[in-house]
CSV table of C-alpha atoms in Angstrom, one decimal:
chain,number,residue,atom,x,y,z
V,11,MET,CA,102.3,46.0,120.2
V,12,ALA,CA,100.8,48.7,122.5
V,13,PHE,CA,101.5,52.4,121.3
V,14,THR,CA,100.6,55.9,122.9
V,15,THR,CA,98.5,58.2,120.8
V,16,MET,CA,98.9,62.0,121.4
V,17,VAL,CA,95.3,62.4,120.5
V,18,GLY,CA,93.3,63.4,123.4
V,19,ALA,CA,96.1,63.2,125.7
V,20,ARG,CA,96.8,66.3,127.9
V,21,ILE,CA,100.1,67.7,127.1
V,22,ARG,CA,102.3,70.1,129.3
V,23,ARG,CA,103.1,73.1,127.7
V,24,ARG,CA,107.1,73.4,127.5
V,25,GLU,CA,107.4,77.1,126.9
V,26,ASP,CA,105.8,77.9,130.1
V,27,PRO,CA,108.2,77.4,133.0
V,28,ARG,CA,110.5,80.0,131.3
V,29,LEU,CA,107.7,82.3,130.2
V,30,ILE,CA,106.1,82.6,133.7
V,31,THR,CA,109.5,82.6,135.8
V,32,GLY,CA,110.6,85.6,133.8
V,33,ARG,CA,113.7,83.6,132.1
V,34,ALA,CA,112.5,84.1,128.6
V,35,THR,CA,114.5,86.5,125.9
V,36,TYR,CA,112.7,88.8,123.8
V,37,VAL,CA,114.3,91.2,121.5
V,38,ASP,CA,114.9,93.8,124.2
V,39,ASP,CA,116.5,91.5,126.3
V,40,VAL,CA,119.6,90.7,124.1
V,41,LYS,CA,122.4,93.0,125.1
V,42,LEU,CA,125.4,93.5,122.7
V,43,VAL,CA,128.6,95.2,123.5
V,44,GLY,CA,128.6,98.8,121.7
V,45,THR,CA,125.0,98.8,120.8
V,46,VAL,CA,123.5,102.1,119.7
V,47,TYR,CA,119.7,103.2,119.6
V,48,ALA,CA,117.6,104.4,116.7
V,49,ALA,CA,114.6,106.7,116.7
V,50,PHE,CA,112.3,107.7,113.5
V,51,VAL,CA,111.1,111.0,113.0
V,52,ARG,CA,107.3,110.6,111.7
V,53,SER,CA,105.0,112.8,109.5
V,54,PRO,CA,102.4,114.4,111.7
V,55,TYR,CA,100.6,115.1,108.7
V,56,ALA,CA,98.6,112.5,106.6
V,57,HIS,CA,99.6,113.8,103.1
V,58,ALA,CA,102.2,116.6,102.7
V,59,LYS,CA,105.1,117.6,100.3
V,60,ILE,CA,108.4,117.4,102.1
V,61,VAL,CA,109.7,121.2,101.3
V,62,SER,CA,112.9,120.5,103.7
V,63,VAL,CA,114.3,118.5,106.3
V,64,ASP,CA,116.7,120.4,108.6
V,65,THR,CA,119.0,117.9,110.5
V,66,GLN,CA,121.6,120.3,111.5
V,67,GLN,CA,120.9,120.7,114.8
V,68,ALA,CA,120.5,117.0,115.7
V,69,LYS,CA,123.7,116.5,114.2
V,70,ASP,CA,125.6,118.9,116.5
V,71,ASP,CA,124.3,117.0,119.6
V,72,PRO,CA,127.0,115.2,121.2
V,73,ARG,CA,125.0,112.0,121.9
V,74,VAL,CA,124.5,111.7,118.1
V,75,LEU,CA,126.3,109.2,116.0
V,76,ALA,CA,124.5,109.9,112.7
V,77,VAL,CA,121.4,111.1,111.4
V,78,TYR,CA,120.0,110.0,107.9
V,79,THR,CA,117.1,110.9,105.7
V,80,GLY,CA,115.4,109.4,102.8
V,81,ALA,CA,117.7,111.0,100.6
V,82,ASP,CA,120.7,109.8,102.4
V,83,LEU,CA,119.6,106.2,102.2
V,84,ALA,CA,118.9,106.2,98.5
V,85,ALA,CA,122.6,107.7,98.1
V,86,GLY,CA,123.7,105.1,100.6
V,87,GLY,CA,122.5,102.0,98.7
V,88,LEU,CA,119.1,101.8,100.4
V,89,ALA,CA,117.2,102.9,97.3
V,90,GLY,CA,114.7,100.5,96.4
V,91,SER,CA,111.0,99.8,97.3
V,92,MET,CA,109.9,97.8,100.4
V,93,PRO,CA,108.6,94.3,99.1
V,94,VAL,CA,105.2,93.3,98.6
V,95,ALA,CA,104.1,89.8,97.4
V,96,HIS,CA,101.4,89.3,95.1
V,97,LYS,CA,99.8,87.6,92.2
V,98,ILE,CA,96.9,89.9,91.2
V,99,PRO,CA,96.9,91.0,87.6
V,100,ASP,CA,97.6,94.9,86.8
V,101,LEU,CA,98.2,95.8,90.3
V,102,LYS,CA,99.4,98.9,90.9
V,103,ALA,CA,102.2,99.1,93.3
V,104,PRO,CA,103.5,102.4,93.8
V,105,PRO,CA,107.2,102.6,95.3
V,106,HIS,CA,107.3,102.6,99.3
V,107,TYR,CA,110.6,103.8,100.3
V,108,ALA,CA,112.0,102.9,104.0
V,109,LEU,CA,112.2,106.7,104.5
V,110,ALA,CA,109.7,109.2,102.8
V,111,ARG,CA,111.6,111.3,100.0
V,112,ASP,CA,109.6,114.1,98.6
V,113,GLU,CA,106.2,113.2,100.1
V,114,VAL,CA,104.2,111.7,102.9
V,115,ARG,CA,100.9,109.8,102.7
V,116,PHE,CA,100.1,108.7,106.1
V,117,VAL,CA,100.3,110.1,109.7
V,118,GLY,CA,103.5,108.3,111.5
V,119,GLU,CA,105.2,107.5,108.1
V,120,PRO,CA,109.1,107.7,108.7
V,121,VAL,CA,111.0,110.9,107.4
V,122,ALA,CA,114.5,110.6,109.0
V,123,VAL,CA,116.0,108.3,111.5
V,124,VAL,CA,118.6,109.1,114.4
V,125,VAL,CA,121.4,107.3,116.1
V,126,ALA,CA,122.3,107.9,119.4
V,127,ASP,CA,124.0,106.3,122.5
V,128,SER,CA,120.8,105.6,124.3
V,129,ALA,CA,117.0,105.0,123.3
V,130,TYR,CA,116.3,108.2,125.3
V,131,ALA,CA,119.0,110.5,123.7
V,132,ALA,CA,118.0,109.5,120.2
V,133,ARG,CA,114.1,110.1,121.0
V,134,ASP,CA,115.2,113.4,122.4
V,135,VAL,CA,117.6,114.3,119.8
V,136,ALA,CA,114.6,113.1,117.2
V,137,GLU,CA,112.6,116.3,118.2
V,138,LEU,CA,115.6,118.5,117.2
V,139,ILE,CA,115.1,117.7,113.6
V,140,ALA,CA,112.9,120.4,111.7
V,141,VAL,CA,110.7,119.1,108.6
V,142,GLU,CA,109.1,121.7,106.7
V,143,TYR,CA,105.8,120.2,105.0
V,144,ASP,CA,103.3,121.7,102.7
V,145,GLU,CA,100.1,120.0,103.2
V,146,LEU,CA,97.8,118.2,100.6
V,147,PRO,CA,94.4,117.1,100.3
V,148,VAL,CA,93.6,114.0,102.2
V,149,VAL,CA,91.5,111.0,101.7
V,150,VAL,CA,90.7,108.4,104.2
V,151,ASP,CA,87.0,107.3,103.3
V,152,PRO,CA,87.5,104.3,100.9
V,153,LEU,CA,84.1,105.1,99.3
V,154,LYS,CA,85.6,108.7,98.2
V,155,ALA,CA,88.9,107.3,97.4
V,156,GLU,CA,87.1,104.9,94.8
V,157,ALA,CA,85.3,107.8,93.6
V,158,GLY,CA,88.2,110.0,92.5
V,159,ALA,CA,90.6,112.7,93.5
V,160,PRO,CA,92.2,113.6,95.7
V,161,PHE,CA,94.8,110.8,94.8
V,162,VAL,CA,97.0,109.7,97.2
V,163,HIS,CA,99.7,108.7,94.5
V,164,ALA,CA,99.3,111.4,92.0
V,165,ASP,CA,101.1,109.8,89.3
V,166,LEU,CA,98.7,106.8,89.1
V,167,GLY,CA,95.6,109.3,88.3
V,168,THR,CA,93.4,107.0,90.2
V,169,ASN,CA,93.1,105.2,93.7
V,170,VAL,CA,92.2,102.2,92.6
V,171,ALA,CA,95.0,99.6,93.3
V,172,PHE,CA,93.4,96.5,91.7
V,173,GLN,CA,89.7,94.9,90.6
V,174,MET,CA,89.5,91.0,91.0
V,175,PRO,CA,86.2,89.5,89.5
V,176,LEU,CA,85.0,86.0,90.5
V,177,LYS,CA,82.1,84.5,88.7
V,178,ALA,CA,80.6,80.9,89.0
V,179,GLY,CA,77.5,79.4,87.8
V,180,ASP,CA,74.7,81.9,86.5
V,181,PRO,CA,73.8,84.1,89.0
V,182,ASP,CA,71.8,86.4,87.2
V,183,LYS,CA,69.3,83.4,86.3
V,184,ALA,CA,69.3,82.3,90.1
V,185,PHE,CA,68.3,85.9,91.3
V,186,ALA,CA,65.7,86.4,88.6
V,187,GLU,CA,64.1,83.3,89.8
V,188,ALA,CA,64.6,83.8,93.5
V,189,ASP,CA,61.4,83.9,95.9
V,190,VAL,CA,63.6,86.1,98.4
V,191,VAL,CA,66.4,88.4,98.0
V,192,VAL,CA,68.1,89.6,100.9
V,193,LYS,CA,70.7,93.1,100.7
V,194,GLN,CA,72.9,94.1,103.4
V,195,ARG,CA,75.8,96.6,103.4
V,196,ILE,CA,78.4,95.2,106.2
V,197,VAL,CA,81.0,97.8,107.3
V,198,ASN,CA,84.0,96.1,108.9
V,199,GLN,CA,85.7,98.9,110.7
V,200,ARG,CA,89.7,99.3,110.8
V,201,LEU,CA,91.6,98.3,113.9
V,202,ALA,CA,95.1,98.7,115.0
V,203,PRO,CA,96.6,95.4,116.5
V,204,VAL,CA,98.3,96.4,119.9
V,205,PRO,CA,100.8,93.7,121.0
V,206,ILE,CA,101.9,93.7,124.5
V,207,GLU,CA,105.3,93.4,122.8
V,208,PRO,CA,105.4,96.4,120.2
V,209,ARG,CA,107.8,95.9,117.2
V,210,SER,CA,111.2,95.3,118.1
V,211,MET,CA,114.4,94.5,116.3
V,212,LEU,CA,118.2,94.3,116.9
V,213,ALA,CA,120.8,94.2,113.9
V,214,SER,CA,124.5,93.7,114.3
V,215,TYR,CA,127.1,93.6,111.4
V,216,ASP,CA,130.2,91.6,111.5
V,217,ALA,CA,132.5,93.5,109.1
V,218,GLY,CA,135.0,90.7,109.3
V,219,MET,CA,132.8,88.1,108.4
V,220,GLN,CA,130.5,90.2,106.1
V,221,GLN,CA,127.9,88.9,108.1
V,222,LEU,CA,124.6,90.8,109.2
V,223,THR,CA,122.3,89.0,112.0
V,224,ILE,CA,119.1,90.5,112.8
V,225,TRP,CA,117.0,89.8,116.1
V,226,SER,CA,113.2,90.5,115.2
V,227,ALA,CA,109.9,90.3,117.1
V,228,THR,CA,109.0,88.6,113.8
V,229,GLN,CA,106.3,85.8,113.0
V,230,ILE,CA,108.5,84.8,109.9
V,231,PRO,CA,112.3,84.8,110.3
V,232,HIS,CA,112.8,82.6,107.0
V,233,LEU,CA,111.0,85.3,104.8
V,234,LEU,CA,112.3,88.1,106.8
V,235,ARG,CA,115.6,87.4,105.8
V,236,THR,CA,114.8,86.6,102.1
V,237,GLN,CA,113.1,90.2,101.8
V,238,LEU,CA,115.7,91.8,103.5
V,239,ALA,CA,118.3,90.4,101.1
V,240,VAL,CA,116.4,91.7,98.3
V,241,VAL,CA,116.0,95.0,99.9
V,242,LEU,CA,119.5,95.5,101.1
V,243,GLY,CA,120.9,94.0,98.0
V,244,TRP,CA,122.7,91.8,100.2
V,245,PRO,CA,123.3,87.8,99.8
V,246,GLU,CA,120.9,85.7,101.7
V,247,ASN,CA,123.3,83.3,102.9
V,248,LYS,CA,125.4,86.5,104.7
V,249,ILE,CA,121.8,87.2,106.7
V,250,ARG,CA,120.9,85.4,109.8
V,251,ALA,CA,117.3,86.4,111.2
V,252,ILE,CA,116.7,85.1,114.5
V,253,ALA,CA,113.2,85.4,116.1
V,254,PRO,CA,113.3,84.7,119.8
V,255,GLU,CA,110.2,85.2,122.1
V,256,VAL,CA,107.2,87.3,120.4
V,257,GLY,CA,105.3,88.9,123.1
V,258,GLY,CA,101.9,88.8,120.6
V,259,GLY,CA,101.9,89.2,117.1
V,260,PHE,CA,98.3,87.7,115.7
V,261,GLY,CA,99.5,88.4,112.0
V,262,ALA,CA,100.7,92.1,112.8
V,263,LYS,CA,104.4,90.6,112.7
V,264,LEU,CA,103.9,88.5,109.8
V,265,ASN,CA,105.6,91.3,107.8
V,266,VAL,CA,108.4,93.1,106.6
V,267,TYR,CA,108.9,96.6,107.9
V,268,ALA,CA,110.7,99.5,107.0
V,269,GLU,CA,112.3,99.9,110.2
V,270,GLU,CA,113.8,96.6,109.8
V,271,ALA,CA,115.7,97.5,106.6
V,272,VAL,CA,116.6,100.8,108.1
V,273,VAL,CA,118.2,99.4,111.3
V,274,CYS,CA,120.0,96.7,109.2
V,275,TRP,CA,121.3,99.3,106.8
V,276,LEU,CA,122.4,101.5,109.8
V,277,SER,CA,124.5,98.7,111.4
V,278,MET,CA,126.0,98.0,108.3
V,279,ARG,CA,127.0,101.5,107.7
V,280,LEU,CA,128.1,102.2,111.0
V,281,GLU,CA,129.6,98.6,112.3
V,282,ARG,CA,127.6,98.8,115.3
V,283,PRO,CA,124.6,96.7,116.7
V,284,VAL,CA,121.7,98.9,116.4
V,285,LYS,CA,118.4,98.5,118.2
V,286,TYR,CA,115.1,100.1,117.8
V,287,ILE,CA,111.7,99.3,120.0
V,288,GLU,CA,109.2,101.2,119.0
V,289,THR,CA,106.7,103.2,121.2
V,290,ARG,CA,102.9,102.5,121.7
V,291,SER,CA,102.1,105.4,119.9
V,292,GLU,CA,104.0,104.5,117.2
V,293,CYS,CA,102.7,100.8,117.4
V,294,PHE,CA,99.2,102.8,116.6
V,295,GLN,CA,100.7,104.7,114.1
V,296,ALA,CA,102.8,102.5,111.9
V,297,MET,CA,102.2,98.8,112.4
V,298,ILE,CA,99.6,97.4,109.9
V,299,HIS,CA,96.1,98.0,110.6
V,300,GLY,CA,93.4,95.2,110.1
V,301,ARG,CA,90.0,95.0,108.5
V,302,ASP,CA,88.9,98.3,106.7
V,303,GLN,CA,86.3,96.6,104.5
V,304,ILE,CA,82.6,97.8,103.1
V,305,ASP,CA,80.9,94.6,101.8
V,306,ASP,CA,77.7,94.8,100.0
V,307,VAL,CA,76.3,91.7,100.1
V,308,GLU,CA,73.2,90.2,98.3
V,309,ILE,CA,71.7,86.5,98.9
V,310,ALA,CA,69.0,84.6,96.7
V,311,ALA,CA,66.8,82.0,98.4
V,312,LYS,CA,63.7,80.0,97.8
V,313,ASN,CA,60.8,79.8,100.2
V,314,ASP,CA,62.0,76.6,101.8
V,315,GLY,CA,65.2,78.3,103.1
V,316,THR,CA,67.5,77.1,99.9
V,317,ILE,CA,70.2,79.5,99.3
V,318,THR,CA,70.6,79.7,95.5
V,319,ALA,CA,73.3,82.9,94.9
V,320,LEU,CA,75.4,85.2,96.6
V,321,ARG,CA,76.6,88.3,95.1
V,322,LEU,CA,79.3,90.0,96.7
V,323,ARG,CA,81.3,93.5,96.5
V,324,VAL,CA,84.1,94.1,98.8
V,325,LEU,CA,85.6,97.5,98.8
V,326,SER,CA,88.7,97.2,101.0
V,327,ASN,CA,90.9,100.0,102.3
V,328,LEU,CA,94.6,99.3,101.7
V,329,GLY,CA,95.9,102.3,103.0
V,330,ALA,CA,98.8,104.3,101.5
V,331,TYR,CA,101.1,101.7,100.4
V,332,HIS,CA,101.3,97.8,100.1
V,333,GLN,CA,103.0,96.1,102.9
V,334,LEU,CA,104.0,92.5,102.1
V,335,LEU,CA,100.6,90.6,102.1
V,336,THR,CA,98.3,93.9,101.6
V,337,PRO,CA,96.6,93.0,98.5
V,338,VAL,CA,96.3,89.4,98.7
V,339,ILE,CA,94.4,89.8,102.3
V,340,PRO,CA,90.9,91.3,101.0
V,341,THR,CA,90.9,88.4,98.2
V,342,LEU,CA,90.5,86.1,101.2
V,343,THR,CA,87.3,87.4,101.4
V,344,MET,CA,85.8,86.1,98.5
V,345,LEU,CA,87.5,82.6,99.3
V,346,MET,CA,85.6,82.6,102.9
V,347,ALA,CA,82.4,84.4,102.3
V,348,HIS,CA,80.3,81.5,101.6
V,349,GLY,CA,81.0,79.8,104.9
V,350,CYS,CA,79.5,76.5,105.5
V,351,TYR,CA,77.3,76.8,102.6
V,352,ARG,CA,77.3,75.7,99.2
V,353,PHE,CA,76.7,78.1,96.6
V,354,GLU,CA,76.4,77.2,93.1
V,355,ASN,CA,76.3,80.6,91.5
V,356,ILE,CA,78.5,83.1,92.6
V,357,ALA,CA,79.3,86.8,91.3
V,358,ALA,CA,82.1,88.3,93.5
V,359,GLU,CA,84.5,91.4,93.0
V,360,VAL,CA,87.2,92.9,95.3
V,361,VAL,CA,88.2,96.3,94.7
V,362,GLY,CA,91.5,97.7,96.5
V,363,VAL,CA,91.8,101.2,97.0
V,364,PHE,CA,94.5,103.6,98.5
V,365,THR,CA,94.2,105.9,101.2
V,366,ASN,CA,95.9,108.3,103.5
V,367,THR,CA,96.0,106.1,106.2
V,368,MET,CA,98.6,103.1,107.5
V,369,SER,CA,98.5,99.9,105.3
V,370,THR,CA,96.1,97.2,106.2
V,371,ASP,CA,97.3,93.7,106.0
V,372,ALA,CA,97.1,90.3,107.7
V,373,TYR,CA,95.7,90.4,111.4
V,374,ARG,CA,93.5,87.8,113.3
V,375,GLY,CA,91.1,86.1,110.8
V,376,ALA,CA,92.5,88.0,107.8
V,377,GLY,CA,90.0,88.6,105.2
């Protein structure tokens, strides 16, 4: 019996016709009757106390449906912290609220949200909200963060979120007997993902069915649904997450963002579809960043080229808070550091530190 194999065959891409003819549907293409639009007020400071948030002028604007602060969300049921998935012993995981309450810890952290009848009106009115800040000391260098104050989260008394060691074989003996030892510090700089489509989301709550639907430019619709259920305190079977076309993600949309939780909460509270499409500047500020590691590497070898041992210390800049996978990503460096070589003797350690920057997380070759 003859059979056809797909191995080595030329397979025509099935998604191309709708993409190249403009018939694809992205989040911003989804049009629901009665949709209103959200815009966020973001911190211009990397670290500051929130002294006051004056929303009265914004509330008086006739185009505005609602204005909310972090305190409003807490009083209205969105009081919990954003999710972080980890299995790291003794991880320090400070609260990460959907809207900042008493303190902001990175430039771009959302402080308030405005809902209006158009995206343009929402952005205009957001500028009417007056936030008074009291600036605090800032740390953005992971080496300085590891050394001590100033602290991103003062109540922790440290910027070190976790330390994870790994040892195999007898690396000390291998280094002592090595003919050659090579040392190098490798700085893998921070980067900002810039997908063609920024983060985009539309939430619609059906009060009669008590059903919440979210369209999101996400790479993880199933996990998004699960985590939103936890954050919102809403049954998972009453939430539907739809991922239409995604205009680039590469891991940066493999996350659960505060804005997604806020948009869902707004829709449930207002009983209206609520849409939020971030601007490019917001994308740079508040979409997860990648990399930002300082790696100190030592390799022990024999004169014949045999590599006998590896020492590795990874100092990872986690940013101000944990996003969904923030603490997990730098541990991948230990798993992949050996490359295609066989090391029988390894001594490695990953240290994750908080800084006053946007969180780092999965992006394009994570770890």
